[in-house]
Short mmCIF file of C-alpha atoms in Angstrom, two decimals:
data_model
loop_
_atom_site.label_atom_id
_atom_site.label_comp_id
_atom_site.label_asym_id
_atom_site.label_seq_id
_atom_site.Cartn_x
_atom_site.Cartn_y
_atom_site.Cartn_z
CA MET A 1 242.72 357.32 -44.03
CA ARG A 2 241.37 359.54 -41.23
CA ILE A 3 237.90 357.97 -41.59
CA ARG A 4 239.33 354.43 -41.30
CA THR A 5 241.36 355.40 -38.20
CA THR A 6 238.28 356.89 -36.51
CA ALA A 7 236.20 353.79 -37.27
CA ALA A 8 238.90 351.51 -35.93
CA SER A 9 239.10 353.55 -32.73
CA ALA A 10 235.34 353.29 -32.26
CA VAL A 11 235.46 349.52 -32.66
CA LEU A 12 238.24 349.21 -30.05
CA LEU A 13 236.33 351.44 -27.59
CA LEU A 14 233.16 349.36 -27.99
CA ALA A 15 235.11 346.13 -27.40
CA ALA A 16 236.66 347.57 -24.23
CA LEU A 17 233.28 348.63 -22.85
CA THR A 18 231.82 345.19 -23.61
CA ALA A 19 234.72 343.48 -21.84
CA CYS A 20 234.23 345.65 -18.74
CA GLY A 21 230.52 344.83 -18.65
CA GLY A 22 231.25 341.10 -18.90
CA SER A 23 233.75 341.32 -16.04
CA ASP A 24 231.16 342.99 -13.80
CA ASP A 25 228.62 340.28 -14.63
CA ASN A 26 231.11 337.53 -13.82
CA GLU A 27 231.97 339.17 -10.48
CA ALA A 28 228.29 339.47 -9.58
CA THR A 29 227.72 335.81 -10.45
CA ALA A 30 230.71 334.75 -8.34
CA GLU A 31 229.46 336.81 -5.38
CA ALA A 32 226.01 335.26 -5.69
CA LYS A 33 227.49 331.79 -5.67
CA SER A 34 229.54 332.60 -2.57
CA GLU A 35 226.46 333.59 -0.55
CA PRO A 36 225.41 330.82 1.91
CA THR A 37 222.26 329.05 0.80
CA GLY A 38 222.08 326.08 3.20
CA THR A 39 221.07 325.72 6.82
CA PRO A 40 223.68 327.03 9.30
CA ALA A 41 225.89 324.38 10.92
CA SER A 42 224.52 322.78 14.07
CA ALA A 43 225.45 324.44 17.33
CA GLU A 44 227.46 322.73 20.04
CA PRO A 45 225.52 320.22 22.19
CA THR A 46 223.54 321.91 24.96
CA PRO A 47 221.93 320.61 28.15
CA GLY A 48 218.71 318.82 27.35
CA GLN A 49 219.99 317.34 24.09
CA VAL A 50 218.30 314.06 23.16
CA GLU A 51 220.39 311.25 21.74
CA LYS A 52 219.07 309.10 18.92
CA GLY A 53 216.97 306.07 19.83
CA LEU A 54 218.65 302.81 20.84
CA LYS A 55 217.38 299.24 21.02
CA LEU A 56 217.13 297.06 24.12
CA GLY A 57 220.61 295.64 24.77
CA GLN A 58 222.52 298.55 23.20
CA PRO A 59 224.86 300.53 25.53
CA ALA A 60 225.12 304.29 25.93
CA GLN A 61 228.06 306.32 27.23
CA THR A 62 226.56 308.69 29.82
CA THR A 63 227.95 311.32 32.18
CA GLY A 64 227.73 310.54 35.89
CA ASP A 65 225.90 312.49 38.56
CA GLY A 66 227.27 316.02 38.95
CA GLY A 67 229.25 315.66 35.72
CA THR A 68 231.68 313.20 37.36
CA GLY A 69 232.90 310.11 35.51
CA VAL A 70 231.35 308.14 32.69
CA LEU A 71 228.82 305.33 33.04
CA GLU A 72 228.18 302.89 30.24
CA ILE A 73 224.53 301.96 30.75
CA THR A 74 222.94 298.98 29.02
CA PRO A 75 219.24 298.25 29.59
CA ASP A 76 219.12 294.57 28.65
CA THR A 77 215.89 292.96 29.87
CA VAL A 78 212.24 293.99 30.21
CA VAL A 79 209.57 291.97 32.03
CA PHE A 80 205.82 292.63 32.28
CA ALA A 81 204.25 291.29 35.49
CA LYS A 82 200.73 291.28 36.96
CA LYS A 83 202.19 290.64 40.41
CA ALA A 84 205.45 291.00 42.34
CA GLY A 85 205.43 288.83 45.45
CA ASP A 86 202.36 289.98 47.35
CA GLN A 87 202.28 293.34 45.57
CA ALA A 88 199.80 294.04 42.79
CA PRO A 89 200.13 296.96 40.37
CA LYS A 90 197.79 299.84 40.98
CA ASN A 91 197.44 300.78 37.33
CA GLY A 92 197.44 297.41 35.59
CA VAL A 93 200.95 296.01 35.06
CA PHE A 94 204.44 296.27 36.49
CA VAL A 95 207.14 296.85 33.87
CA ILE A 96 210.60 295.94 35.15
CA VAL A 97 213.69 296.96 33.21
CA THR A 98 217.13 295.71 34.27
CA MET A 99 220.35 297.42 33.29
CA LYS A 100 224.10 297.08 33.66
CA ASP A 101 226.00 300.20 34.81
CA LYS A 102 229.76 300.10 34.15
CA ALA A 103 232.30 302.77 35.21
CA MET A 104 234.42 303.78 32.22
CA THR A 105 236.87 306.27 33.77
CA ALA A 106 239.34 306.40 36.67
CA VAL A 107 236.77 307.93 39.03
CA ALA A 108 233.60 306.51 40.53
CA ALA A 109 230.38 307.44 38.75
CA ASP A 110 226.70 307.23 39.64
CA GLU A 111 223.27 307.85 38.16
CA PRO A 112 221.76 311.22 39.11
CA PRO A 113 218.89 310.91 41.64
CA PRO A 114 215.34 311.63 40.44
CA ILE A 115 215.15 314.71 42.68
CA THR A 116 217.61 316.43 40.32
CA GLY A 117 215.43 315.76 37.30
CA GLY A 118 217.75 313.01 36.09
CA GLY A 119 217.42 309.24 36.06
CA TRP A 120 214.72 307.11 34.44
CA LYS A 121 211.28 307.69 32.93
CA TRP A 122 208.92 305.70 30.72
CA MET A 123 207.32 307.46 27.76
CA ALA A 124 204.07 305.80 26.75
CA PRO A 125 203.05 305.45 23.07
CA ASP A 126 200.86 308.57 23.38
CA GLY A 127 203.80 310.60 24.75
CA GLN A 128 202.83 310.61 28.44
CA MET A 129 205.87 310.56 30.75
CA ILE A 130 205.74 308.20 33.75
CA GLY A 131 208.24 308.43 36.59
CA TRP A 132 209.91 305.76 38.72
CA ASP A 133 207.39 306.27 41.56
CA SER A 134 204.25 305.54 39.54
CA GLY A 135 201.49 303.57 41.29
CA ASN A 136 202.97 300.81 43.46
CA SER A 137 206.30 300.64 41.61
CA SER A 138 208.32 301.65 44.69
CA MET A 139 207.01 298.54 46.48
CA VAL A 140 208.89 296.22 44.09
CA ALA A 141 212.51 295.29 44.79
CA LEU A 142 214.82 292.80 43.11
CA ASP A 143 217.77 291.60 45.19
CA LYS A 144 220.29 291.15 42.38
CA TYR A 145 219.19 294.27 40.52
CA ASP A 146 218.93 296.65 43.47
CA GLU A 147 222.47 298.07 43.75
CA ALA A 148 222.66 301.82 44.20
CA ASP A 149 226.18 302.79 45.33
CA PRO A 150 228.51 304.75 43.05
CA VAL A 151 230.16 302.40 40.57
CA GLN A 152 233.88 302.17 41.25
CA PRO A 153 236.50 302.42 38.47
CA GLY A 154 236.73 299.16 36.54
CA GLY A 155 233.54 297.81 38.13
CA PHE A 156 229.88 297.42 37.23
CA GLN A 157 226.52 297.01 38.95
CA TRP A 158 223.19 295.45 38.06
CA ARG A 159 220.29 297.83 38.58
CA SER A 160 216.61 297.97 37.72
CA GLN A 161 213.72 300.38 37.28
CA VAL A 162 210.09 299.49 37.90
CA PHE A 163 207.08 301.30 36.45
CA ASP A 164 203.41 300.77 37.33
CA LEU A 165 201.60 301.33 34.03
CA THR A 166 198.20 300.97 32.46
CA LEU A 167 197.93 298.32 29.77
CA ALA A 168 197.83 301.04 27.09
CA GLN A 169 200.97 302.73 28.46
CA ALA A 170 202.83 299.41 28.44
CA LYS A 171 202.09 298.56 24.81
CA GLY A 172 205.55 299.42 23.58
CA GLY A 173 207.10 302.59 24.90
CA THR A 174 210.36 304.45 25.20
CA LEU A 175 212.73 304.17 28.14
CA ILE A 176 214.39 307.53 28.79
CA TYR A 177 217.46 308.22 30.91
CA VAL A 178 218.73 311.75 31.72
CA ASP A 179 222.40 311.83 32.74
CA GLY A 180 224.54 314.22 34.81
CA GLU A 181 224.77 316.71 31.93
CA GLU A 182 221.01 316.73 31.33
CA LYS A 183 221.44 314.72 28.14
CA ALA A 184 218.56 312.34 27.42
CA PHE A 185 219.09 308.82 26.07
CA ARG A 186 216.26 306.76 24.57
CA TRP A 187 215.69 303.04 24.19
CA GLU A 188 212.77 301.61 22.24
CA MET A 189 210.96 299.08 24.44
CA PRO A 190 209.16 295.96 23.18
CA ALA A 191 205.60 295.24 24.30
CA ALA A 192 206.45 291.76 25.64
CA ASP A 193 209.12 290.11 27.80
CA ALA A 194 212.55 290.31 26.18
CA GLY A 195 216.22 290.02 27.07
CA PRO A 196 218.66 287.48 28.55
CA ASN A 197 217.51 287.80 32.17
CA VAL A 198 213.75 287.30 31.83
CA GLY A 199 213.77 283.98 33.71
CA GLU A 200 215.89 285.32 36.55
CA VAL A 201 213.72 288.43 36.97
CA LYS A 202 210.53 286.36 37.03
CA LYS A 203 212.05 284.07 39.66
CA GLU A 204 212.79 287.07 41.90
CA LEU A 205 209.29 288.48 41.34
CA ALA A 206 207.76 285.20 42.53
CA PHE A 207 209.29 285.33 46.04
#
């Protein structure tokens, strides 16, 4: 009887030890599964953030100069011209982009001036950045698309940007706008005239 009791006790002790070992293994597995394995969550937006690319005619909600107000900006027409009135491009071709700026809040809003690092640039297919004052671009003005005052609440303005580009730079590029919070917006540009106001822009260029 004593031998049987001792054997039974040994079996129970072995079972208890095995159960403890299994519990430790399960805990280790659970801890391993709880460890983060993916990429950390994205941080909050910071100045200099670049928005995803848009197409010609698509609007973007942008912050006004100095962080004041919201402008909905819609580049809607692009025209390529070998001449503007009596002005010829220095580099090869004028590229004129017209856009509609609409105030979306109860305060006036405006585009930041280029001197602040904001406003418009053209990125050529090879990545070169071209500013608003390239070549003879500042010599081109369009009456209807030349408004530059702050846009009042509930109102909108027609504006334009002109770039003097080489033929290679104008073969499809990216229009970039940097708003009052240093956020960059991109629009893919076609390599030929496009948009609802092509005829009107060409008429003004022929003055």
